[in-house]
CSV table of C-alpha atoms (C1' of nucleotides) in Angstrom, one decimal:
chain,number,residue,atom,x,y,z
L,693,UNK,CA,-31.8,-2.2,8.7
L,694,UNK,CA,-28.9,-0.1,10.0
L,695,UNK,CA,-30.0,0.3,13.6
L,696,UNK,CA,-26.8,2.3,14.3
L,697,UNK,CA,-27.6,5.1,11.9
L,698,UNK,CA,-31.2,5.3,13.0
L,699,UNK,CA,-30.3,5.5,16.6
L,700,UNK,CA,-27.7,8.1,16.0
L,701,UNK,CA,-30.2,10.2,14.0
L,702,UNK,CA,-32.9,9.9,16.6
L,703,UNK,CA,-30.4,10.9,19.3
L,704,UNK,CA,-29.1,13.9,17.3
L,705,UNK,CA,-32.6,15.0,16.7
L,706,UNK,CA,-33.1,15.2,20.4
L,707,UNK,CA,-29.8,17.1,20.7
L,708,UNK,CA,-28.4,14.4,23.1
L,709,UNK,CA,-24.8,13.4,23.4
L,710,UNK,CA,-24.0,9.7,23.7
L,711,UNK,CA,-23.2,10.3,27.4
L,712,UNK,CA,-26.5,12.2,28.0
L,713,UNK,CA,-28.4,9.4,26.4
L,714,UNK,CA,-26.4,6.8,28.3
L,715,UNK,CA,-27.4,8.5,31.6
L,716,UNK,CA,-31.0,8.8,30.6
L,717,UNK,CA,-31.2,5.1,29.6
L,718,UNK,CA,-28.9,3.8,32.3
L,719,UNK,CA,-26.5,2.4,29.7
L,720,UNK,CA,-22.8,2.8,29.3
L,721,UNK,CA,-21.8,5.4,26.8
L,722,UNK,CA,-19.4,3.0,25.1
L,723,UNK,CA,-22.3,0.7,24.3
L,724,UNK,CA,-24.0,3.5,22.5
L,725,UNK,CA,-20.9,4.2,20.5
L,726,UNK,CA,-20.6,0.6,19.5
L,727,UNK,CA,-24.2,0.3,18.5
L,728,UNK,CA,-24.1,3.4,16.4
L,729,UNK,CA,-21.1,2.0,14.6
L,730,UNK,CA,-23.1,-1.2,14.1
L,731,UNK,CA,-20.3,-3.1,15.8
L,732,UNK,CA,-22.8,-4.8,18.1
L,733,UNK,CA,-26.5,-5.5,17.7
L,734,UNK,CA,-28.3,-4.5,20.9
L,735,UNK,CA,-30.9,-6.6,22.5
L,736,UNK,CA,-34.4,-5.6,22.1
L,737,UNK,CA,-34.5,-4.9,25.8
L,738,UNK,CA,-31.6,-2.5,25.6
L,739,UNK,CA,-32.8,-0.8,22.5
L,740,UNK,CA,-36.1,-0.2,24.2
L,741,UNK,CA,-34.4,1.5,27.1
L,742,UNK,CA,-32.4,3.7,24.8
L,743,UNK,CA,-35.5,4.7,22.9
L,744,UNK,CA,-37.4,5.4,26.1
L,745,UNK,CA,-34.6,7.9,26.8
L,746,UNK,CA,-35.4,9.5,23.5
L,747,UNK,CA,-39.2,9.3,24.1
L,748,UNK,CA,-39.6,7.1,21.1
L,749,UNK,CA,-41.4,3.7,20.7
L,750,UNK,CA,-39.9,0.7,19.0
L,751,UNK,CA,-42.7,0.9,16.5
L,752,UNK,CA,-41.8,4.5,15.5
L,753,UNK,CA,-38.1,3.6,15.4
L,754,UNK,CA,-38.5,0.8,13.0
L,755,UNK,CA,-41.1,2.5,10.9
L,756,UNK,CA,-39.0,5.6,10.1
L,757,UNK,CA,-38.5,5.1,6.4
L,758,UNK,CA,-36.0,7.4,5.0
L,759,UNK,CA,-35.5,6.3,1.4
L,760,UNK,CA,-36.6,9.2,-0.7
L,761,UNK,CA,-39.7,8.5,-2.6
L,762,UNK,CA,-40.3,8.9,-6.3
L,763,UNK,CA,-43.5,10.3,-7.7
L,764,UNK,CA,-45.4,12.7,-5.5
L,765,UNK,CA,-48.2,13.8,-7.8
L,766,UNK,CA,-50.6,11.7,-9.8
L,767,UNK,CA,-53.0,12.8,-12.5
L,768,UNK,CA,-56.4,11.3,-12.5
L,769,UNK,CA,-55.5,9.0,-15.4
L,770,UNK,CA,-52.2,7.9,-13.7
L,771,UNK,CA,-53.9,6.1,-10.8
L,772,UNK,CA,-53.3,2.3,-10.8
L,773,UNK,CA,-56.4,0.4,-11.5
L,774,UNK,CA,-57.4,-2.8,-9.7
L,775,UNK,CA,-60.6,-4.7,-10.4
L,776,UNK,CA,-62.3,-7.3,-8.4
L,777,UNK,CA,-65.3,-8.5,-10.4
L,778,UNK,CA,-67.3,-5.4,-11.2
L,779,UNK,CA,-65.7,-3.4,-8.4
L,780,UNK,CA,-62.9,-0.9,-9.4
L,781,UNK,CA,-60.2,0.4,-7.2
L,782,UNK,CA,-58.0,3.4,-8.3
L,783,UNK,CA,-54.9,3.4,-6.3
L,784,UNK,CA,-52.6,6.3,-5.7
L,785,UNK,CA,-49.1,5.2,-6.6
L,786,UNK,CA,-47.9,1.9,-8.1
L,787,UNK,CA,-45.7,-0.3,-6.0
L,788,UNK,CA,-46.5,0.3,-2.4
L,789,UNK,CA,-44.1,-2.4,-1.1
L,790,UNK,CA,-42.1,0.0,1.0
L,791,UNK,CA,-44.8,2.4,1.8
L,792,UNK,CA,-47.3,2.7,4.7
L,793,UNK,CA,-50.5,3.9,3.0
L,794,UNK,CA,-52.7,2.5,0.4
L,795,UNK,CA,-55.0,5.2,-0.8
L,796,UNK,CA,-57.9,4.2,-3.0
L,797,UNK,CA,-60.8,5.6,-4.8
L,798,UNK,CA,-63.3,2.7,-4.9
L,799,UNK,CA,-66.2,2.3,-7.3
L,800,UNK,CA,-69.1,0.0,-6.5
L,801,UNK,CA,-71.7,-0.6,-9.2
L,802,UNK,CA,-75.3,-1.3,-8.1
L,803,UNK,CA,-75.6,-4.6,-6.2
L,804,UNK,CA,-71.9,-5.2,-6.2
L,805,UNK,CA,-70.4,-7.0,-3.2
L,806,UNK,CA,-66.9,-7.8,-2.0
L,807,UNK,CA,-68.0,-10.9,0.0
L,808,UNK,CA,-66.3,-11.5,3.3
L,809,UNK,CA,-62.8,-10.4,3.1
L,810,UNK,CA,-60.2,-12.4,5.1
L,811,UNK,CA,-58.1,-10.6,7.7
L,812,UNK,CA,-55.0,-9.5,5.8
L,813,UNK,CA,-52.5,-7.4,7.7
L,814,UNK,CA,-52.9,-6.3,11.3
L,815,UNK,CA,-53.5,-2.8,10.2
L,816,UNK,CA,-56.3,-0.2,10.2
L,817,UNK,CA,-58.5,1.1,7.4
L,818,UNK,CA,-61.0,3.8,7.0
L,819,UNK,CA,-62.8,5.9,4.4
L,820,UNK,CA,-65.5,8.3,3.5
L,821,UNK,CA,-68.5,7.8,1.2
L,822,UNK,CA,-68.4,10.3,-1.7
L,823,UNK,CA,-71.7,9.4,-3.4
L,824,UNK,CA,-74.3,6.6,-3.4
L,825,UNK,CA,-74.9,4.2,-0.6
L,826,UNK,CA,-72.8,1.3,0.8
L,827,UNK,CA,-73.5,-1.3,3.4
L,828,UNK,CA,-70.5,-2.0,5.5
L,829,UNK,CA,-70.1,-5.0,7.7
L,830,UNK,CA,-67.4,-5.1,10.3
L,831,UNK,CA,-67.3,-8.1,12.7
L,832,UNK,CA,-70.9,-8.4,13.7
L,833,UNK,CA,-71.8,-4.7,13.0
L,834,UNK,CA,-73.7,-3.7,9.9
L,835,UNK,CA,-74.2,-0.1,8.8
L,836,UNK,CA,-75.6,1.6,5.8
L,837,UNK,CA,-73.5,4.6,4.9
L,838,UNK,CA,-74.4,7.5,2.6
L,839,UNK,CA,-72.5,10.3,1.0
L,840,UNK,CA,-70.5,12.1,3.7
L,841,UNK,CA,-70.5,9.2,6.2
L,842,UNK,CA,-67.3,7.4,7.2
L,843,UNK,CA,-65.9,4.3,8.7
L,844,UNK,CA,-62.6,3.5,10.5
L,845,UNK,CA,-61.8,0.0,11.9
L,846,UNK,CA,-59.0,-2.5,12.4
L,847,UNK,CA,-58.3,-4.6,9.3
L,848,UNK,CA,-58.0,-7.9,11.2
L,849,UNK,CA,-61.8,-8.0,11.7
L,850,UNK,CA,-63.7,-9.7,8.9
L,851,UNK,CA,-65.3,-7.0,6.8
L,852,UNK,CA,-67.5,-6.7,3.7
L,853,UNK,CA,-68.7,-3.9,1.4
L,854,UNK,CA,-72.0,-4.2,-0.5
L,855,UNK,CA,-73.8,-1.7,-2.6
L,856,UNK,CA,-77.5,-2.5,-2.0
L,857,UNK,CA,-78.9,0.3,-4.1
L,858,UNK,CA,-79.6,1.0,-7.8
L,859,UNK,CA,-77.0,3.8,-8.0
L,860,UNK,CA,-73.2,3.7,-8.3
L,861,UNK,CA,-71.3,4.2,-5.1
L,862,UNK,CA,-68.0,5.9,-4.8
L,863,UNK,CA,-65.7,5.7,-1.7
L,864,UNK,CA,-62.4,7.3,-0.8
L,865,UNK,CA,-60.6,4.8,1.4
L,866,UNK,CA,-57.2,4.2,2.9
L,867,UNK,CA,-55.5,1.4,4.8
L,868,UNK,CA,-52.2,0.9,6.5
L,869,UNK,CA,-50.2,-1.0,5.7
L,870,UNK,CA,-51.1,-1.6,2.0
L,871,UNK,CA,-53.0,-4.8,1.2
L,872,UNK,CA,-52.0,-5.6,-2.3
R,674,UNK,CA,-43.3,-4.9,25.5
R,675,UNK,CA,-43.5,-8.7,25.8
R,676,UNK,CA,-41.6,-9.7,22.7
R,677,UNK,CA,-42.0,-13.4,23.6
R,678,UNK,CA,-45.8,-13.4,23.4
R,679,UNK,CA,-45.8,-11.4,20.2
R,680,UNK,CA,-43.3,-13.6,18.5
R,681,UNK,CA,-45.2,-16.7,19.6
R,682,UNK,CA,-48.4,-15.2,18.3
R,683,UNK,CA,-46.8,-14.3,14.9
R,684,UNK,CA,-45.3,-17.7,14.6
R,685,UNK,CA,-48.6,-19.5,15.4
R,686,UNK,CA,-50.4,-17.3,12.9
R,687,UNK,CA,-48.1,-18.7,10.3
R,688,UNK,CA,-48.7,-22.2,11.5
R,689,UNK,CA,-44.9,-22.7,12.2
R,690,UNK,CA,-43.5,-24.8,14.9
R,691,UNK,CA,-40.5,-23.5,16.8
R,692,UNK,CA,-38.3,-25.9,14.8
R,693,UNK,CA,-39.7,-24.9,11.5
R,694,UNK,CA,-39.1,-21.2,12.3
R,695,UNK,CA,-35.6,-22.1,13.6
R,696,UNK,CA,-34.8,-23.7,10.3
R,697,UNK,CA,-36.2,-20.8,8.2
R,698,UNK,CA,-34.3,-18.2,10.2
R,699,UNK,CA,-31.2,-20.3,10.8
R,700,UNK,CA,-31.5,-20.1,14.5
R,701,UNK,CA,-31.5,-22.8,17.1
R,702,UNK,CA,-35.0,-24.0,18.2
R,703,UNK,CA,-33.9,-23.7,21.9
R,704,UNK,CA,-33.3,-20.0,21.4
R,705,UNK,CA,-36.8,-19.5,20.1
R,706,UNK,CA,-38.2,-21.3,23.1
R,707,UNK,CA,-36.3,-19.1,25.5
R,708,UNK,CA,-37.3,-15.9,23.7
R,709,UNK,CA,-40.9,-16.9,23.7
R,710,UNK,CA,-40.7,-17.4,27.5
R,711,UNK,CA,-39.0,-14.0,27.8
R,712,UNK,CA,-36.0,-15.7,29.4
R,713,UNK,CA,-33.7,-13.9,27.1
R,714,UNK,CA,-34.0,-10.7,25.1
R,715,UNK,CA,-32.9,-11.3,21.5
R,716,UNK,CA,-30.6,-9.0,19.7
R,717,UNK,CA,-32.3,-6.8,17.1
R,718,UNK,CA,-30.3,-8.7,14.5
R,719,UNK,CA,-31.6,-12.0,15.6
R,720,UNK,CA,-35.2,-10.8,15.9
R,721,UNK,CA,-35.0,-9.5,12.4
R,722,UNK,CA,-33.9,-12.9,11.1
R,723,UNK,CA,-36.8,-14.5,12.9
R,724,UNK,CA,-39.3,-12.1,11.6
R,725,UNK,CA,-37.9,-12.5,8.1
R,726,UNK,CA,-38.7,-16.2,8.5
R,727,UNK,CA,-42.2,-15.1,9.2
R,728,UNK,CA,-42.3,-12.5,6.4
R,729,UNK,CA,-42.9,-9.7,8.9
R,730,UNK,CA,-41.0,-6.5,9.3
R,731,UNK,CA,-39.7,-5.1,12.6
R,732,UNK,CA,-42.0,-2.2,12.1
R,733,UNK,CA,-45.1,-4.4,11.8
R,734,UNK,CA,-44.0,-6.5,14.7
R,735,UNK,CA,-43.7,-3.6,17.1
R,736,UNK,CA,-46.8,-1.8,15.8
R,737,UNK,CA,-49.2,-4.6,16.3
R,738,UNK,CA,-51.6,-2.9,18.6
R,739,UNK,CA,-54.3,-5.1,19.9
R,740,UNK,CA,-56.4,-2.8,22.0
R,741,UNK,CA,-60.0,-3.1,20.7
R,742,UNK,CA,-61.2,0.1,19.2
R,743,UNK,CA,-64.5,1.9,19.9
R,744,UNK,CA,-66.6,3.5,17.3
R,745,UNK,CA,-66.3,2.1,13.7
R,746,UNK,CA,-68.9,4.1,11.8
R,747,UNK,CA,-69.4,7.9,11.7
R,748,UNK,CA,-72.3,9.8,10.2
R,749,UNK,CA,-71.6,12.9,8.2
R,750,UNK,CA,-72.5,15.1,11.1
R,751,UNK,CA,-70.4,13.1,13.6
R,752,UNK,CA,-67.0,14.0,12.0
R,753,UNK,CA,-64.8,16.0,14.2
R,754,UNK,CA,-64.3,19.5,12.9
R,755,UNK,CA,-61.0,21.4,12.9
R,756,UNK,CA,-60.6,24.9,11.4
R,757,UNK,CA,-57.4,26.7,10.5
R,758,UNK,CA,-58.5,30.1,9.3
R,759,UNK,CA,-61.0,29.6,6.6
R,760,UNK,CA,-59.9,26.1,6.0
R,761,UNK,CA,-62.1,23.3,7.4
R,762,UNK,CA,-61.0,19.8,8.2
R,763,UNK,CA,-63.6,17.1,9.0
R,764,UNK,CA,-61.8,14.2,10.8
R,765,UNK,CA,-63.0,10.6,11.0
R,766,UNK,CA,-62.9,9.8,14.7
R,767,UNK,CA,-62.1,11.9,17.7
R,768,UNK,CA,-59.0,11.1,19.8
R,769,UNK,CA,-56.5,9.5,17.4
R,770,UNK,CA,-53.8,9.3,20.1
R,771,UNK,CA,-53.4,5.5,19.8
R,772,UNK,CA,-54.3,5.2,16.2
R,773,UNK,CA,-52.3,5.1,13.0
R,774,UNK,CA,-54.5,7.0,10.5
R,775,UNK,CA,-55.9,10.5,10.4
R,776,UNK,CA,-58.5,10.6,7.7
R,777,UNK,CA,-59.8,14.0,6.7
R,778,UNK,CA,-62.2,15.7,4.4
R,779,UNK,CA,-60.7,19.1,3.7
R,780,UNK,CA,-62.4,22.2,2.5
R,781,UNK,CA,-60.5,25.0,1.0
R,782,UNK,CA,-62.4,28.2,0.1
R,783,UNK,CA,-61.3,30.3,-2.8
R,784,UNK,CA,-57.8,31.8,-2.3
R,785,UNK,CA,-57.2,30.0,1.0
R,786,UNK,CA,-53.7,28.9,1.9
R,787,UNK,CA,-52.1,26.8,4.6
R,788,UNK,CA,-48.8,28.6,4.4
R,789,UNK,CA,-45.7,26.5,4.8
R,790,UNK,CA,-46.3,23.7,7.2
R,791,UNK,CA,-43.5,22.5,9.4
R,792,UNK,CA,-42.4,18.9,9.3
R,793,UNK,CA,-44.4,17.2,12.0
R,794,UNK,CA,-44.0,13.4,12.3
R,795,UNK,CA,-41.8,11.3,10.1
R,796,UNK,CA,-44.8,9.9,8.4
R,797,UNK,CA,-46.5,9.9,5.0
R,798,UNK,CA,-49.6,11.6,3.7
R,799,UNK,CA,-51.7,11.5,0.6
R,800,UNK,CA,-55.0,12.4,-0.8
R,801,UNK,CA,-57.3,12.8,-3.8
R,802,UNK,CA,-59.0,16.0,-5.0
R,803,UNK,CA,-62.7,15.7,-5.0
R,804,UNK,CA,-63.7,19.0,-6.7
R,805,UNK,CA,-62.1,22.3,-7.5
R,806,UNK,CA,-58.4,23.0,-7.9
R,807,UNK,CA,-55.6,23.0,-5.4
R,808,UNK,CA,-51.9,24.0,-5.7
R,809,UNK,CA,-49.7,21.6,-3.8
R,810,UNK,CA,-46.1,22.4,-2.9
R,811,UNK,CA,-43.9,19.6,-1.6
R,812,UNK,CA,-40.2,20.4,-1.1
R,813,UNK,CA,-39.3,22.3,-4.3
R,814,UNK,CA,-42.1,20.8,-6.4
R,815,UNK,CA,-45.3,22.7,-7.2
R,816,UNK,CA,-48.3,21.1,-8.9
R,817,UNK,CA,-51.8,22.2,-9.7
R,818,UNK,CA,-54.2,19.3,-9.0
R,819,UNK,CA,-57.8,19.1,-10.3
R,820,UNK,CA,-60.7,16.8,-9.4
R,821,UNK,CA,-59.5,13.2,-9.6
R,822,UNK,CA,-55.8,14.0,-9.2
R,823,UNK,CA,-53.9,12.8,-6.3
R,824,UNK,CA,-50.7,13.3,-4.2
R,825,UNK,CA,-48.7,11.1,-1.9
R,826,UNK,CA,-45.5,12.2,-0.1
R,827,UNK,CA,-43.4,12.0,3.1
R,828,UNK,CA,-44.7,14.4,5.7
R,829,UNK,CA,-41.2,15.5,6.8
R,830,UNK,CA,-40.9,17.6,3.6
R,831,UNK,CA,-42.2,21.1,4.0
R,832,UNK,CA,-45.5,21.3,2.2
R,833,UNK,CA,-48.3,23.8,1.4
R,834,UNK,CA,-51.8,23.8,0.1
R,835,UNK,CA,-53.3,26.7,-1.7
R,836,UNK,CA,-56.5,27.2,-3.6
R,837,UNK,CA,-55.7,29.6,-6.4
R,838,UNK,CA,-59.1,29.5,-8.0
R,839,UNK,CA,-62.5,31.2,-7.5
R,840,UNK,CA,-64.3,28.0,-6.6
R,841,UNK,CA,-64.3,25.9,-3.5
R,842,UNK,CA,-61.9,22.9,-3.4
R,843,UNK,CA,-62.5,19.7,-1.5
R,844,UNK,CA,-59.9,17.1,-0.8
R,845,UNK,CA,-60.0,13.7,0.8
R,846,UNK,CA,-56.7,13.2,2.6
R,847,UNK,CA,-55.0,10.9,5.0
R,848,UNK,CA,-51.8,10.8,7.0
R,849,UNK,CA,-50.0,8.4,9.2
R,850,UNK,CA,-49.4,8.8,12.0
R,851,UNK,CA,-52.0,11.4,12.9
R,852,UNK,CA,-50.8,15.1,13.2
R,853,UNK,CA,-53.2,16.6,15.7
B,1144,DT,C1',-0.1,28.9,24.6
B,1145,DA,C1',-2.0,25.8,28.7
B,1146,DG,C1',-5.9,24.0,31.1
B,1147,DC,C1',-10.3,22.2,31.2
B,1148,DA,C1',-14.7,20.4,29.6
B,1149,DT,C1',-17.1,17.7,26.5
B,1150,DA,C1',-17.4,15.0,22.3
B,1151,DG,C1',-16.9,10.0,20.5
B,1152,DT,C1',-13.8,5.7,20.5
B,1153,DT,C1',-11.4,1.6,22.0
B,1154,DT,C1',-10.4,-2.4,25.0
B,1155,DA,C1',-10.0,-6.0,28.7
B,1156,DT,C1',-13.4,-7.8,31.7
B,1157,DT,C1',-18.0,-9.3,32.9
B,1158,DA,C1',-22.6,-10.4,31.8
B,1159,DT,C1',-25.8,-12.2,28.7
B,1160,DA,C1',-27.4,-14.4,24.6
B,1161,DT,C1',-27.0,-18.4,21.5
B,1162,DT,C1',-26.0,-23.0,20.4
B,1163,DG,C1',-26.4,-28.0,20.2
B,1164,DA,C1',-27.8,-31.9,22.3
B,1165,DA,C1',-30.3,-34.2,25.6
B,1166,DC,C1',-34.8,-34.3,27.8
B,1167,DA,C1',-39.8,-34.7,28.5
B,1168,DA,C1',-44.7,-34.6,26.7
B,1169,DT,C1',-48.2,-35.3,23.4
B,1170,DG,C1',-50.5,-37.5,19.6
B,1171,DG,C1',-51.4,-40.5,16.1
B,1172,DA,C1',-50.6,-45.2,13.5
B,1173,DA,C1',-49.8,-50.0,13.8
V,833,DT,C1',-50.5,-51.2,24.1
V,834,DT,C1',-45.8,-50.0,21.6
V,835,DC,C1',-43.4,-47.3,18.2
V,836,DC,C1',-42.4,-43.2,16.0
V,837,DA,C1',-42.7,-38.5,14.9
V,838,DT,C1',-43.2,-34.0,16.5
V,839,DT,C1',-43.9,-30.7,19.9
V,840,DG,C1',-41.7,-27.5,23.4
V,841,DT,C1',-38.1,-27.3,27.3
V,842,DT,C1',-33.7,-27.3,29.7
V,843,DC,C1',-28.7,-27.0,30.4
V,844,DA,C1',-23.4,-26.9,29.8
V,845,DA,C1',-20.4,-24.9,26.3
V,846,DT,C1',-19.6,-21.1,23.3
V,847,DA,C1',-20.2,-16.7,21.1
V,848,DT,C1',-21.6,-12.2,21.6
V,849,DA,C1',-23.1,-8.0,23.9
V,850,DA,C1',-22.5,-4.7,27.7
V,851,DT,C1',-19.6,-2.5,31.0
V,852,DA,C1',-16.1,0.6,33.0
V,853,DA,C1',-12.2,2.9,32.4
V,854,DA,C1',-8.7,4.6,29.6
V,855,DC,C1',-7.9,6.9,25.3
V,856,DT,C1',-8.2,10.6,21.5
V,857,DA,C1',-9.9,14.6,19.5
V,858,DT,C1',-12.0,19.1,19.4
V,859,DG,C1',-13.3,23.4,21.1
V,860,DC,C1',-13.5,27.0,24.5
V,861,DT,C1',-11.5,30.3,27.9
V,862,DA,C1',-7.9,32.5,30.2
DNA sequence: TAGCATAGTTTATTATATTGAACAATGGAA
DNA sequence: TTCCATTGTTCAATATAATAAACTATGCTA
C-alpha cells in the first residue's frame, strides 16, 4: 500500500513542508517524517487529520492508483466480449482488476432480459441508449428509454434491463468499480 | 468518518462474526469489538488486514457513500449541456459534486480541437467512438479512432481530442471522478 | 566565511492501540 | 430446564504509535 510515499506525494503536490502540514493538522512534524518513511503506520484518525490538512479525503487518498497502465487505445475488434444468454457486452480493456471503470457497449436483441441482477459492488453505474428501446428497472422505478435517453444510479439497488421491442437495442454503459 | 460502523456493516454483509474476521485477518477479536465501537482508531496497517479478510480495498471502504441519489433516468432533452468552443458535451445528471462518474455524449464538429488539456483529477477516463473519426493524443501517443474504437487512460496524462475529418464525430465518454 | 532560516531525521518519553483471557448474553439441542 | 456453542464485551499486560526536543543537512544572505 505504501502510505508513506502517497502521503509524501500528496504533501509535495500542495507544496507543504512536513512542519507546515504538522501545523495544519495539529500533529508533530516528527510523526509525519516517520510515517513517510513507513516506520510507523498511522491510525486512521491521524491520517484523516493529515489529509484534511491537505484538503483530501481518505477515499481519494486510497484510490490514487499510480501504476502506469498498459494499453490505451482499442480497435473495435479488440474489445473484450462477454455474453449473458443472447445479450452481448463489448468491454473496453481486458483485466480491469486494478482499474476503476468498466466501459461497455451493450447489445440487447429483441425481447432479451437480464432478469433481476443482484447488488454487486457498492458502486455507481450509468449509460446512454444509442439505438432501440430498453426498459430499465431500478428499485421500484421502471422507465422505458429510447435512443438518446440516459440513466445513472447506484449499483446496490436491484436493477434489470429488458428490451421489450422488436428491434435491437444498443447501449453505452459504464460502472465503477468494475463488476466482472 | 465512523470507521466502526462501516467496518461492522462490511463484516455483516459478508456474514462474518467478529471472531471469524479476527481469524481471517490474524487480529484479536477484542480489537475488532473495540474498533466497531469506535473506542480505538485502528492503524492503517491493521485496517488493511481486516479489509483483506473481507476482500475489500481501502479505497472501496472509504468511498462507500450511502446518501440516496435523486434522479435516475434522464430523457434526451434533459441532459446537461456544456460547450467548449464548437464542441458540445451532453452530461448525464446535473450536479455531480458527490458522485463518482461523469458520463458524457460528446459532439465534435469537423476540425474541432480541445487543445492540450491539463491534468485535472488523478482519475481515469475512457470512451467509445459512435460515429466519425477522432484523433486522440495521450502523453506521447497519438491514435486515429473510428466508429467502434475505444480509449481508456489515466486522466493525469496530458490529452487532446481533435476531429481531423470533414464529418461530425460523436463519442460516448466517461471519467471518474467528474471533472466539472 | 559566519550566521540564520528552513528542510527532514532521530530518540527518549508518553499516549494509545492491540492482545489474550476472562466475562456476560443469547440461542438452540437434548 | 441444563448443556454447549457462539455471539459480542471488557480489562490488565504488552506492543506500537505519537510527541517534543535535539540533531543534521542544505541553502541563502551578509
